[in-house]
Amino acid sequence: MAAEKSSIKIITLIAADGSVFEVEPNIVKEMKTVQSYIDELDQNTVSIPLPNVFGNDLAMIIEYCKKHASEEETKEAKEEFDFEFVKRMKSDDKLRLLQAASYLNMESFLQFMAKAIAAEIENQSVEFVRDYFQIESDFTPEEEAELRKENEWAFK
Amino acid sequence: MSSELISMEHLDDGEASSNNVDEVEVTNTPLICGLPDDISLLCLARVPRKYHSVLKAVSKRWRDLVCSDEWFFYRRKHKLDETWIYALCRDKFDHVCCYILDTTSSRKSWKLIHGLPPHIMKRKGMGFEALGNKLFLLGGCGWSEDATDEVYSYNASSNSWVEAAYLSTARCHFACEVMDEKLYAIGGIGSNSSDPHSWDTFDPFTNSWTSHRDPNIVPEIEDSVVMDGKIYIRCGKSPVTPHVYAVVYEPSSGTWQHADADMVSGWRGPAVVVDGILFVLDQSLGTRLTMWHKERREWIPVGKLSPLLTRPPCQLVAVGKSIYVIGKGLSTVVVDVGDVGNMGRVMMGSSIPKLVSDYNVISCKCLSI
């Protein structure tokens, strides 16, 4: 069984929009969702549909995984890459990538994205945060006024 | 009655409702659309404490999350918690007030906390402690008011004051400490009926006080500190004991014993423990920081603080390896004692400007969320 699995050379990931990515097994090691799929099959080649992840996002995630799976890259180079990676993402990308990381069950990428999202919403207004996550306020006008007052105090 | 109403409302919404009346559990709306709640918590808990008031204002579910124990324990477990200092002061009208300092902020300044119950503002000798995400104001007395057993707590997450479980014994000018997640109220002056040799402990999980008694506890208490899992109490001078002495509580035996006299001899001012080392601010001639060297069993001068910045009488509190020396008008000097090798020199540290008024600082505590 173990020998068969190690013989898998290429894994094909199919994104929601039909775009196809061929990657080496070590790249998907962190994607627990994909990994459990592979474990169930005993074929030499596998193709895995990922209906919750778009091609653009999957391309970014694979890029991240490649960099972090590489043994030649130094710690500093990886940190530099992370920094640039976050800078490159637009606000909405971050939320979608976080959802993808959650779906793919990728622990360290999840942590990475969680930090990015937290940084995105810190120092922002209540309206920005609501808008960003598409949350409607369910407070009464009185409660709103009270919370606004507390916020003014918090940033005095 | 009200809990039944909540269930009813949710049934009307056509939602599957169990007998669980906890609104957070009953509601099906996720914290963030398209994400499991544990992933949302993973993100939101990483937002610095300063912005929690923004998160609380987003929606009821977010408010409940930020004020929840789950939030508090998650941040603590993942070392995301940030410490703010709370200072109990007395203003020029002799009223008690409470100020707060965000130690992580780049522009540090003290800020007044509102909503202190008005009738306790004139009390003296109240206990002041922080436990979990709450501050406690305990007991105290007034010039026309006998010692009280009342306790008020301030929830730092929800920014609100409530009445808490009463002390077992009415107390005033007593020692108040936190050890092993329990609150201790020790000695002090009680009412006529109360036992002068007693102490009370509060367990937040049962929300109740238990009373204990020991003949070594005396009413005259000057200061207290927790070190190496023991509570030390410096007792006041009396005709029977003209010298300074201290008692120490051993949780293993549950008894109070007399503390090491050599250690107590140098405990002449406000004290704080950093990494198991006891530091004391001697304010008799300028302000000098000293430390108790356990192995050598002697007091060692650490350094003299700039007289331009420290304004005694001061209170001490520690955040990490930094000691905050907080004096009149909340003028604050921060001294890093991570490297106590530089002894005997005037220590440089950052300082935080004082308030306009010359408030006296009664006590300072740290609270991390």
Short mmCIF file of C-alpha atoms in Angstrom, two decimals:
data_model
loop_
_atom_site.label_atom_id
_atom_site.label_comp_id
_atom_site.label_asym_id
_atom_site.label_seq_id
_atom_site.Cartn_x
_atom_site.Cartn_y
_atom_site.Cartn_z
CA MET A 1 0.00 0.00 0.00
CA ALA A 2 2.71 2.46 1.07
CA ALA A 3 4.85 1.56 -1.90
CA GLU A 4 1.97 2.15 -4.28
CA LYS A 5 1.33 5.59 -2.85
CA SER A 6 4.92 6.69 -3.08
CA SER A 7 4.80 5.82 -6.74
CA ILE A 8 2.34 8.64 -7.39
CA LYS A 9 4.28 11.13 -9.46
CA ILE A 10 1.79 13.77 -10.38
CA ILE A 11 -1.42 15.00 -8.81
CA THR A 12 -3.94 16.85 -10.88
CA LEU A 13 -6.06 19.46 -9.11
CA ILE A 14 -9.14 20.74 -10.88
CA ALA A 15 -10.41 24.13 -9.69
CA ALA A 16 -14.03 25.30 -9.62
CA ASP A 17 -13.66 27.08 -12.98
CA GLY A 18 -12.22 23.97 -14.63
CA SER A 19 -8.60 25.11 -14.67
CA VAL A 20 -6.18 22.25 -14.15
CA PHE A 21 -3.01 22.21 -12.04
CA GLU A 22 -0.48 19.43 -12.09
CA VAL A 23 1.64 19.30 -8.96
CA GLU A 24 4.08 17.03 -7.21
CA PRO A 25 2.88 15.14 -4.13
CA ASN A 26 4.98 17.16 -1.68
CA ILE A 27 3.11 20.33 -2.70
CA VAL A 28 -0.24 19.01 -1.54
CA LYS A 29 1.15 17.54 1.67
CA GLU A 30 -0.28 20.42 3.67
CA MET A 31 -3.72 20.20 2.04
CA LYS A 32 -5.36 17.69 4.38
CA THR A 33 -8.53 17.62 2.30
CA VAL A 34 -6.55 16.60 -0.78
CA GLN A 35 -4.39 14.23 1.22
CA SER A 36 -7.36 12.26 2.55
CA TYR A 37 -8.60 11.96 -1.06
CA ILE A 38 -5.24 10.54 -2.14
CA ASP A 39 -5.19 8.10 0.78
CA GLU A 40 -8.53 6.67 -0.27
CA LEU A 41 -7.36 5.91 -3.78
CA ASP A 42 -4.73 3.39 -4.74
CA GLN A 43 -3.99 4.54 -8.23
CA ASN A 44 -0.73 5.85 -9.60
CA THR A 45 -2.25 8.98 -11.03
CA VAL A 46 -4.94 10.97 -9.32
CA SER A 47 -7.05 13.87 -10.37
CA ILE A 48 -8.93 15.70 -7.66
CA PRO A 49 -11.78 18.15 -8.24
CA LEU A 50 -11.83 21.13 -5.84
CA PRO A 51 -15.26 22.70 -6.45
CA ASN A 52 -14.81 25.34 -3.72
CA VAL A 53 -11.56 26.86 -4.94
CA PHE A 54 -11.14 29.11 -7.96
CA GLY A 55 -8.20 28.75 -10.33
CA ASN A 56 -6.61 32.11 -9.49
CA ASP A 57 -6.69 31.33 -5.79
CA LEU A 58 -5.44 27.79 -6.27
CA ALA A 59 -2.53 29.13 -8.33
CA MET A 60 -1.58 31.42 -5.44
CA ILE A 61 -1.90 28.65 -2.86
CA ILE A 62 0.27 26.33 -4.96
CA GLU A 63 2.84 29.10 -5.33
CA TYR A 64 2.86 29.51 -1.53
CA CYS A 65 3.17 25.76 -0.96
CA LYS A 66 6.00 25.41 -3.49
CA LYS A 67 7.99 28.13 -1.77
CA HIS A 68 7.42 26.72 1.69
CA ALA A 69 7.98 23.08 0.70
CA SER A 70 11.32 23.95 -0.91
CA GLU A 71 14.34 22.81 1.07
CA GLU A 72 16.74 25.07 -0.79
CA GLU A 73 15.07 28.29 0.29
CA THR A 74 16.35 29.95 3.45
CA LYS A 75 14.06 31.01 6.29
CA GLU A 76 14.72 34.65 5.41
CA ALA A 77 13.78 34.09 1.77
CA LYS A 78 10.52 32.46 2.84
CA GLU A 79 9.72 35.36 5.16
CA GLU A 80 10.49 37.82 2.38
CA PHE A 81 8.21 35.84 0.09
CA ASP A 82 5.40 35.89 2.70
CA PHE A 83 5.72 39.63 3.05
CA GLU A 84 5.47 40.20 -0.70
CA PHE A 85 2.69 37.62 -0.99
CA VAL A 86 0.48 39.55 1.45
CA LYS A 87 1.31 42.82 -0.27
CA ARG A 88 0.23 41.39 -3.62
CA MET A 89 -3.19 40.28 -2.34
CA LYS A 90 -6.20 42.52 -2.66
CA SER A 91 -8.64 42.76 0.27
CA ASP A 92 -11.15 40.39 -1.29
CA ASP A 93 -8.43 37.91 -2.29
CA LYS A 94 -7.53 37.51 1.37
CA LEU A 95 -11.00 36.50 2.41
CA ARG A 96 -11.35 34.03 -0.50
CA LEU A 97 -7.90 32.56 0.20
CA LEU A 98 -8.82 32.13 3.84
CA GLN A 99 -12.00 30.31 2.81
CA ALA A 100 -9.96 28.13 0.46
CA ALA A 101 -7.41 27.41 3.20
CA SER A 102 -10.26 26.43 5.47
CA TYR A 103 -11.77 24.15 2.82
CA LEU A 104 -8.42 22.57 1.96
CA ASN A 105 -7.69 22.27 5.70
CA MET A 106 -4.18 23.70 5.50
CA GLU A 107 -2.97 24.46 8.99
CA SER A 108 0.00 26.75 8.48
CA PHE A 109 -1.51 28.56 5.50
CA LEU A 110 -4.63 29.11 7.59
CA GLN A 111 -2.53 30.69 10.34
CA PHE A 112 -0.80 32.82 7.75
CA MET A 113 -4.09 34.01 6.24
CA ALA A 114 -5.64 34.57 9.66
CA LYS A 115 -2.82 36.98 10.47
CA ALA A 116 -3.29 38.72 7.14
CA ILE A 117 -7.04 39.14 7.74
CA ALA A 118 -6.47 40.38 11.29
CA ALA A 119 -4.02 42.97 9.94
CA GLU A 120 -6.55 43.92 7.27
CA ILE A 121 -9.25 44.86 9.77
CA GLU A 122 -7.18 46.39 12.55
CA ASN A 123 -7.23 50.15 12.61
CA GLN A 124 -10.44 50.17 10.57
CA SER A 125 -13.91 51.50 11.30
CA VAL A 126 -16.90 49.41 12.32
CA GLU A 127 -18.46 50.21 8.94
CA PHE A 128 -15.39 48.92 7.11
CA VAL A 129 -15.43 45.63 9.04
CA ARG A 130 -19.16 45.14 8.43
CA ASP A 131 -18.73 45.90 4.78
CA TYR A 132 -15.70 43.65 4.42
CA PHE A 133 -17.41 40.59 5.90
CA GLN A 134 -20.87 41.57 4.65
CA ILE A 135 -22.39 41.65 8.09
CA GLU A 136 -25.55 43.56 8.85
CA SER A 137 -25.88 45.26 12.19
CA ASP A 138 -28.56 43.77 14.43
CA PHE A 139 -28.23 46.41 17.14
CA THR A 140 -31.00 48.82 18.04
CA PRO A 141 -30.21 52.51 17.38
CA GLU A 142 -29.77 52.95 21.16
CA GLU A 143 -27.25 50.11 21.34
CA GLU A 144 -25.45 51.52 18.30
CA ALA A 145 -25.14 54.90 19.99
CA GLU A 146 -23.82 53.29 23.17
CA LEU A 147 -21.22 51.25 21.28
CA ARG A 148 -20.16 54.29 19.29
CA LYS A 149 -19.57 56.13 22.55
CA GLU A 150 -17.46 53.26 23.87
CA ASN A 151 -15.45 53.28 20.66
CA GLU A 152 -14.76 56.98 20.89
CA TRP A 153 -13.53 56.39 24.43
CA ALA A 154 -11.37 53.47 23.36
CA PHE A 155 -9.52 55.59 20.83
CA LYS A 156 -9.26 58.76 22.90
CA MET B 1 -39.05 33.25 31.56
CA SER B 2 -36.90 35.32 29.23
CA SER B 3 -35.00 32.25 28.11
CA GLU B 4 -38.23 30.65 26.96
CA LEU B 5 -38.99 33.72 24.91
CA ILE B 6 -35.66 33.43 23.11
CA SER B 7 -36.39 29.83 22.13
CA MET B 8 -39.85 30.81 20.93
CA GLU B 9 -38.50 33.54 18.69
CA HIS B 10 -36.11 31.16 17.08
CA LEU B 11 -38.81 28.60 16.50
CA ASP B 12 -40.82 31.28 14.73
CA ASP B 13 -37.85 31.91 12.48
CA GLY B 14 -38.15 28.31 11.41
CA GLU B 15 -34.75 27.46 12.87
CA ALA B 16 -34.05 24.14 14.44
CA SER B 17 -33.92 24.92 18.11
CA SER B 18 -32.83 22.73 20.96
CA ASN B 19 -33.35 23.38 24.63
CA ASN B 20 -30.10 25.28 24.63
CA VAL B 21 -30.99 28.86 25.48
CA ASP B 22 -27.56 30.24 24.82
CA GLU B 23 -28.18 32.64 21.98
CA VAL B 24 -24.75 32.07 20.47
CA GLU B 25 -25.47 28.36 20.17
CA VAL B 26 -28.99 28.72 18.88
CA THR B 27 -28.22 31.19 16.11
CA ASN B 28 -27.21 29.56 12.86
CA THR B 29 -25.65 32.63 11.28
CA PRO B 30 -21.90 32.15 11.15
CA LEU B 31 -19.57 34.82 12.54
CA ILE B 32 -18.18 35.29 9.05
CA CYS B 33 -20.11 34.14 6.00
CA GLY B 34 -18.57 31.09 4.36
CA LEU B 35 -16.31 30.19 7.27
CA PRO B 36 -16.66 27.80 10.19
CA ASP B 37 -16.76 29.73 13.48
CA ASP B 38 -13.50 28.23 14.75
CA ILE B 39 -11.69 29.64 11.70
CA SER B 40 -13.33 33.02 12.27
CA LEU B 41 -12.13 32.95 15.87
CA LEU B 42 -8.63 32.09 14.63
CA CYS B 43 -8.65 35.33 12.59
CA LEU B 44 -10.51 37.69 14.87
CA ALA B 45 -8.61 36.72 18.02
CA ARG B 46 -5.46 37.98 16.29
CA VAL B 47 -6.79 41.51 16.13
CA PRO B 48 -4.97 43.59 18.79
CA ARG B 49 -6.87 44.34 22.00
CA LYS B 50 -7.01 48.03 21.19
CA TYR B 51 -9.45 47.30 18.35
CA HIS B 52 -11.72 44.92 20.25
CA SER B 53 -14.18 47.74 20.82
CA VAL B 54 -14.56 47.97 17.03
CA LEU B 55 -15.20 44.22 16.70
CA LYS B 56 -17.78 44.42 19.51
CA ALA B 57 -19.73 47.05 17.58
CA VAL B 58 -20.08 44.93 14.42
CA SER B 59 -22.98 42.73 15.46
CA LYS B 60 -24.47 41.04 18.52
CA ARG B 61 -22.75 37.76 17.71
CA TRP B 62 -19.39 39.49 17.42
CA ARG B 63 -19.99 41.39 20.65
CA ASP B 64 -20.88 38.17 22.48
CA LEU B 65 -17.77 36.49 21.06
CA VAL B 66 -15.38 39.28 22.11
CA CYS B 67 -16.91 39.33 25.61
CA SER B 68 -16.90 35.54 25.97
CA ASP B 69 -14.67 33.30 28.07
CA GLU B 70 -13.87 31.40 24.86
CA TRP B 71 -12.27 34.55 23.43
CA PHE B 72 -10.39 35.27 26.66
CA PHE B 73 -9.02 31.75 27.01
CA TYR B 74 -8.20 31.42 23.30
CA ARG B 75 -6.09 34.59 23.38
CA ARG B 76 -4.40 33.49 26.58
CA LYS B 77 -3.72 29.95 25.28
CA HIS B 78 -2.18 31.21 22.05
CA LYS B 79 -0.22 33.94 23.84
CA LEU B 80 -2.13 36.64 22.01
CA ASP B 81 -3.24 38.35 25.22
CA GLU B 82 -2.10 41.91 25.84
CA THR B 83 -1.64 43.50 29.24
CA TRP B 84 -3.15 46.81 30.23
CA ILE B 85 -2.55 48.45 33.59
CA TYR B 86 -5.41 49.58 35.77
CA ALA B 87 -4.75 52.22 38.43
CA LEU B 88 -7.04 53.00 41.31
CA CYS B 89 -6.60 56.66 42.24
CA ARG B 90 -7.99 59.30 44.54
CA ASP B 91 -8.77 62.64 42.93
CA LYS B 92 -8.63 66.11 44.45
CA PHE B 93 -12.17 65.75 45.84
CA ASP B 94 -11.00 62.60 47.62
CA HIS B 95 -13.09 60.48 45.24
CA VAL B 96 -11.92 57.14 43.95
CA CYS B 97 -11.45 56.81 40.20
CA CYS B 98 -9.93 54.22 37.91
CA TYR B 99 -7.51 54.82 35.04
CA ILE B 100 -6.24 52.52 32.35
CA LEU B 101 -2.96 52.31 30.40
CA ASP B 102 -2.47 50.32 27.22
CA THR B 103 1.13 49.11 27.60
CA THR B 104 1.33 47.99 23.97
CA SER B 105 0.44 51.38 22.53
CA SER B 106 3.19 53.46 20.95
CA ARG B 107 1.63 56.64 22.32
CA LYS B 108 0.99 55.64 25.91
CA SER B 109 -1.36 57.73 27.98
CA TRP B 110 -3.66 57.16 30.93
CA LYS B 111 -7.40 57.17 30.33
CA LEU B 112 -10.31 57.38 32.76
CA ILE B 113 -12.71 54.43 33.07
CA HIS B 114 -16.32 55.53 33.41
CA GLY B 115 -19.21 53.98 35.26
CA LEU B 116 -17.67 53.36 38.68
CA PRO B 117 -20.64 52.92 41.05
CA PRO B 118 -21.04 56.44 42.55
CA HIS B 119 -21.71 55.38 46.12
CA ILE B 120 -18.35 53.63 46.47
CA MET B 121 -16.34 56.61 45.23
CA LYS B 122 -15.94 57.98 48.74
CA ARG B 123 -14.85 54.70 50.27
CA LYS B 124 -11.41 54.19 51.72
CA GLY B 125 -9.40 51.05 52.28
CA MET B 126 -11.01 49.10 49.43
CA GLY B 127 -9.29 46.00 48.07
CA PHE B 128 -8.34 46.17 44.37
CA GLU B 129 -7.48 43.11 42.31
CA ALA B 130 -7.63 41.67 38.80
CA LEU B 131 -8.76 38.10 38.15
CA GLY B 132 -9.47 36.70 34.69
CA ASN B 133 -10.97 39.50 32.61
CA LYS B 134 -12.40 41.26 35.65
CA LEU B 135 -11.28 43.88 38.12
CA PHE B 136 -12.60 43.70 41.65
CA LEU B 137 -13.23 46.49 44.14
CA LEU B 138 -13.83 44.93 47.53
CA GLY B 139 -14.99 46.09 50.93
CA GLY B 140 -13.80 49.43 52.22
CA CYS B 141 -15.31 51.94 54.59
CA GLY B 142 -16.23 55.60 54.81
CA TRP B 143 -16.02 58.19 57.58
CA SER B 144 -19.68 57.60 58.36
CA GLU B 145 -19.79 54.04 57.04
CA ASP B 146 -18.63 50.93 58.83
CA ALA B 147 -16.53 48.37 56.93
CA THR B 148 -18.60 46.72 54.21
CA ASP B 149 -18.68 43.28 52.62
CA GLU B 150 -19.79 44.64 49.25
CA VAL B 151 -17.83 43.72 46.13
CA TYR B 152 -18.03 45.32 42.69
CA SER B 153 -16.48 43.95 39.57
CA TYR B 154 -15.56 45.61 36.30
CA ASN B 155 -15.65 43.38 33.27
CA ALA B 156 -12.83 44.64 31.06
CA SER B 157 -14.22 42.81 28.01
CA SER B 158 -17.70 44.28 28.18
CA ASN B 159 -16.55 47.51 29.88
CA SER B 160 -19.25 47.32 32.54
CA TRP B 161 -19.55 47.35 36.32
CA VAL B 162 -21.70 44.92 38.27
CA GLU B 163 -22.21 43.95 41.86
CA ALA B 164 -20.37 40.71 42.67
CA ALA B 165 -20.61 38.05 45.40
CA TYR B 166 -20.18 39.66 48.82
CA LEU B 167 -17.14 38.98 50.98
CA SER B 168 -17.66 36.50 53.83
CA THR B 169 -16.41 39.20 56.18
CA ALA B 170 -16.74 42.98 56.04
CA ARG B 171 -13.23 44.41 55.59
CA CYS B 172 -11.41 47.70 55.24
CA HIS B 173 -7.66 48.43 54.76
CA PHE B 174 -6.94 44.77 54.15
CA ALA B 175 -4.63 42.80 51.88
CA CYS B 176 -5.99 41.64 48.57
CA GLU B 177 -4.13 39.25 46.28
CA VAL B 178 -4.69 36.75 43.49
CA MET B 179 -3.02 33.35 43.57
CA ASP B 180 -3.85 30.17 41.63
CA GLU B 181 -6.88 31.79 40.01
CA LYS B 182 -8.37 32.63 43.39
CA LEU B 183 -8.94 35.96 45.06
CA TYR B 184 -7.72 36.43 48.64
CA ALA B 185 -9.01 39.10 51.05
CA ILE B 186 -6.89 39.04 54.19
CA GLY B 187 -7.03 40.71 57.58
CA GLY B 188 -7.72 44.41 57.83
CA ILE B 189 -10.24 46.21 59.96
CA GLY B 190 -13.67 44.65 60.01
CA SER B 191 -16.94 45.51 61.62
CA ASN B 192 -17.39 44.90 65.34
CA SER B 193 -18.78 41.45 64.78
CA SER B 194 -16.09 40.23 62.40
CA ASP B 195 -13.13 38.09 63.32
CA PRO B 196 -9.87 40.12 63.23
CA HIS B 197 -7.79 37.00 62.50
CA SER B 198 -9.57 35.84 59.38
CA TRP B 199 -9.17 35.73 55.62
CA ASP B 200 -11.56 34.98 52.77
CA THR B 201 -10.98 33.27 49.44
CA PHE B 202 -13.07 33.67 46.30
CA ASP B 203 -13.36 30.97 43.66
CA PRO B 204 -14.61 32.45 40.36
CA PHE B 205 -15.83 29.05 39.16
CA THR B 206 -18.22 28.62 42.07
CA ASN B 207 -18.67 32.39 42.41
CA SER B 208 -18.50 32.10 46.16
CA TRP B 209 -16.38 33.14 49.12
CA THR B 210 -15.03 30.88 51.84
CA SER B 211 -13.91 32.13 55.22
CA HIS B 212 -10.79 30.93 57.05
CA ARG B 213 -9.11 31.79 60.31
CA ASP B 214 -5.54 31.91 61.59
CA PRO B 215 -4.15 33.59 64.73
CA ASN B 216 -1.15 34.92 62.77
CA ILE B 217 -3.41 37.18 60.71
CA VAL B 218 -3.58 40.65 62.21
CA PRO B 219 -5.82 43.61 61.44
CA GLU B 220 -2.97 46.08 60.73
CA ILE B 221 -1.78 45.38 57.21
CA GLU B 222 0.56 47.59 55.21
CA ASP B 223 1.35 45.73 52.03
CA SER B 224 1.22 42.34 50.36
CA VAL B 225 2.86 40.49 47.52
CA VAL B 226 2.73 37.04 45.91
CA MET B 227 6.06 35.29 45.39
CA ASP B 228 6.89 31.63 44.64
CA GLY B 229 3.26 30.62 45.07
CA LYS B 230 3.01 32.13 48.54
CA ILE B 231 1.33 35.26 49.82
CA TYR B 232 3.51 37.60 51.90
CA ILE B 233 1.89 40.21 54.08
CA ARG B 234 3.77 43.02 55.72
CA CYS B 235 2.09 43.81 59.02
CA GLY B 236 1.84 47.19 60.62
CA LYS B 237 3.79 48.17 63.69
CA SER B 238 2.06 47.87 67.01
CA PRO B 239 3.15 48.25 70.64
CA VAL B 240 3.59 44.48 70.80
CA THR B 241 5.66 44.30 67.62
CA PRO B 242 7.65 47.53 67.22
CA HIS B 243 9.74 46.11 64.38
CA VAL B 244 8.56 45.44 60.82
CA TYR B 245 7.49 41.86 60.33
CA ALA B 246 5.63 39.81 57.76
CA VAL B 247 3.60 36.64 57.61
CA VAL B 248 3.56 34.21 54.75
CA TYR B 249 0.78 31.91 53.60
CA GLU B 250 1.72 28.39 52.59
CA PRO B 251 -1.07 27.00 50.40
CA SER B 252 0.19 23.43 50.92
CA SER B 253 -0.43 23.53 54.66
CA GLY B 254 -3.04 26.30 54.60
CA THR B 255 -1.33 28.11 57.44
CA TRP B 256 0.31 31.47 58.04
CA GLN B 257 3.86 31.59 59.39
CA HIS B 258 6.27 34.38 60.18
CA ALA B 259 8.36 35.28 57.13
CA ASP B 260 12.13 35.43 56.85
CA ALA B 261 13.20 38.47 58.91
CA ASP B 262 16.14 39.33 56.63
CA MET B 263 13.87 39.49 53.64
CA VAL B 264 11.31 41.57 55.49
CA SER B 265 13.97 44.03 56.73
CA GLY B 266 14.35 45.48 53.23
CA TRP B 267 10.66 45.54 52.37
CA ARG B 268 10.30 49.24 53.04
CA GLY B 269 8.11 50.34 50.21
CA PRO B 270 5.89 49.20 47.37
CA ALA B 271 6.92 45.77 46.09
CA VAL B 272 6.60 43.79 42.89
CA VAL B 273 7.75 40.35 41.77
CA VAL B 274 9.38 39.87 38.35
CA ASP B 275 10.38 36.32 37.39
CA GLY B 276 10.31 35.23 41.01
CA ILE B 277 12.53 38.11 42.16
CA LEU B 278 11.18 40.58 44.69
CA PHE B 279 11.81 44.25 43.89
CA VAL B 280 11.08 47.05 46.33
CA LEU B 281 11.02 50.79 45.77
CA ASP B 282 12.63 52.60 48.67
CA GLN B 283 11.17 56.09 48.72
CA SER B 284 12.86 57.36 51.88
CA LEU B 285 15.70 59.23 50.11
CA GLY B 286 14.82 59.78 46.48
CA THR B 287 13.50 56.67 44.76
CA ARG B 288 15.76 53.66 44.72
CA LEU B 289 14.95 50.23 43.41
CA THR B 290 16.32 47.28 45.37
CA MET B 291 16.02 43.54 44.92
CA TRP B 292 16.08 40.58 47.27
CA HIS B 293 18.79 38.10 46.34
CA LYS B 294 17.43 34.75 47.50
CA GLU B 295 20.70 32.80 47.39
CA ARG B 296 22.85 35.45 49.00
CA ARG B 297 19.99 36.33 51.32
CA GLU B 298 20.56 40.04 51.06
CA TRP B 299 19.09 43.16 49.54
CA ILE B 300 20.96 44.52 46.55
CA PRO B 301 20.57 48.05 45.20
CA VAL B 302 19.43 47.93 41.59
CA GLY B 303 19.47 51.61 40.79
CA LYS B 304 18.35 55.10 41.49
CA LEU B 305 15.46 56.50 39.51
CA SER B 306 15.56 59.97 38.08
CA PRO B 307 14.03 62.40 40.60
CA LEU B 308 12.73 64.46 37.68
CA LEU B 309 10.40 61.72 36.52
CA THR B 310 9.33 59.76 39.58
CA ARG B 311 6.85 61.48 41.81
CA PRO B 312 6.44 59.55 45.08
CA PRO B 313 4.48 58.04 46.65
CA CYS B 314 4.56 55.42 43.90
CA GLN B 315 3.01 52.04 43.23
CA LEU B 316 4.72 49.26 41.30
CA VAL B 317 3.40 46.85 38.74
CA ALA B 318 5.23 44.53 36.34
CA VAL B 319 4.50 43.72 32.71
CA GLY B 320 6.89 41.10 31.42
CA LYS B 321 10.34 42.22 32.55
CA SER B 322 9.38 45.87 32.84
CA ILE B 323 8.51 47.51 36.14
CA TYR B 324 6.09 50.40 35.91
CA VAL B 325 6.73 52.93 38.69
CA ILE B 326 3.50 54.89 38.94
CA GLY B 327 3.48 58.03 41.09
CA LYS B 328 1.41 61.10 41.81
CA GLY B 329 -0.76 62.26 38.93
CA LEU B 330 -0.08 58.86 37.34
CA SER B 331 3.35 60.01 36.23
CA THR B 332 4.93 56.75 35.12
CA VAL B 333 8.47 55.53 34.65
CA VAL B 334 9.15 52.20 32.99
CA VAL B 335 12.26 50.34 34.09
CA ASP B 336 13.46 47.23 32.32
CA VAL B 337 14.86 44.76 34.84
CA GLY B 338 15.53 42.00 32.31
CA ASP B 339 19.22 42.81 32.69
CA VAL B 340 19.86 43.51 36.36
CA GLY B 341 23.62 43.32 35.76
CA ASN B 342 23.81 47.09 35.48
CA MET B 343 23.58 47.76 39.16
CA GLY B 344 23.99 50.93 41.08
CA ARG B 345 23.53 53.25 38.16
CA VAL B 346 20.75 55.72 37.54
CA MET B 347 18.43 53.72 35.38
CA MET B 348 17.08 55.04 32.17
CA GLY B 349 13.62 54.08 31.16
CA SER B 350 10.78 55.45 29.14
CA SER B 351 8.26 57.64 30.90
CA ILE B 352 4.59 58.36 30.46
CA PRO B 353 3.36 61.91 31.12
CA LYS B 354 1.34 62.61 34.22
CA LEU B 355 -2.22 63.83 34.27
CA VAL B 356 -3.02 67.49 34.79
CA SER B 357 -4.25 66.83 38.33
CA ASP B 358 -2.12 65.45 41.14
CA TYR B 359 -4.12 62.30 41.81
CA ASN B 360 -2.80 59.89 44.39
CA VAL B 361 -2.35 56.34 43.23
CA ILE B 362 -3.80 53.80 45.64
CA SER B 363 -3.10 50.60 43.78
CA CYS B 364 -2.18 49.29 40.30
CA LYS B 365 -3.01 45.96 38.71
CA CYS B 366 -2.42 44.23 35.39
CA LEU B 367 -5.14 42.61 33.37
CA SER B 368 -4.44 40.68 30.17
CA ILE B 369 -6.93 39.85 27.45
#
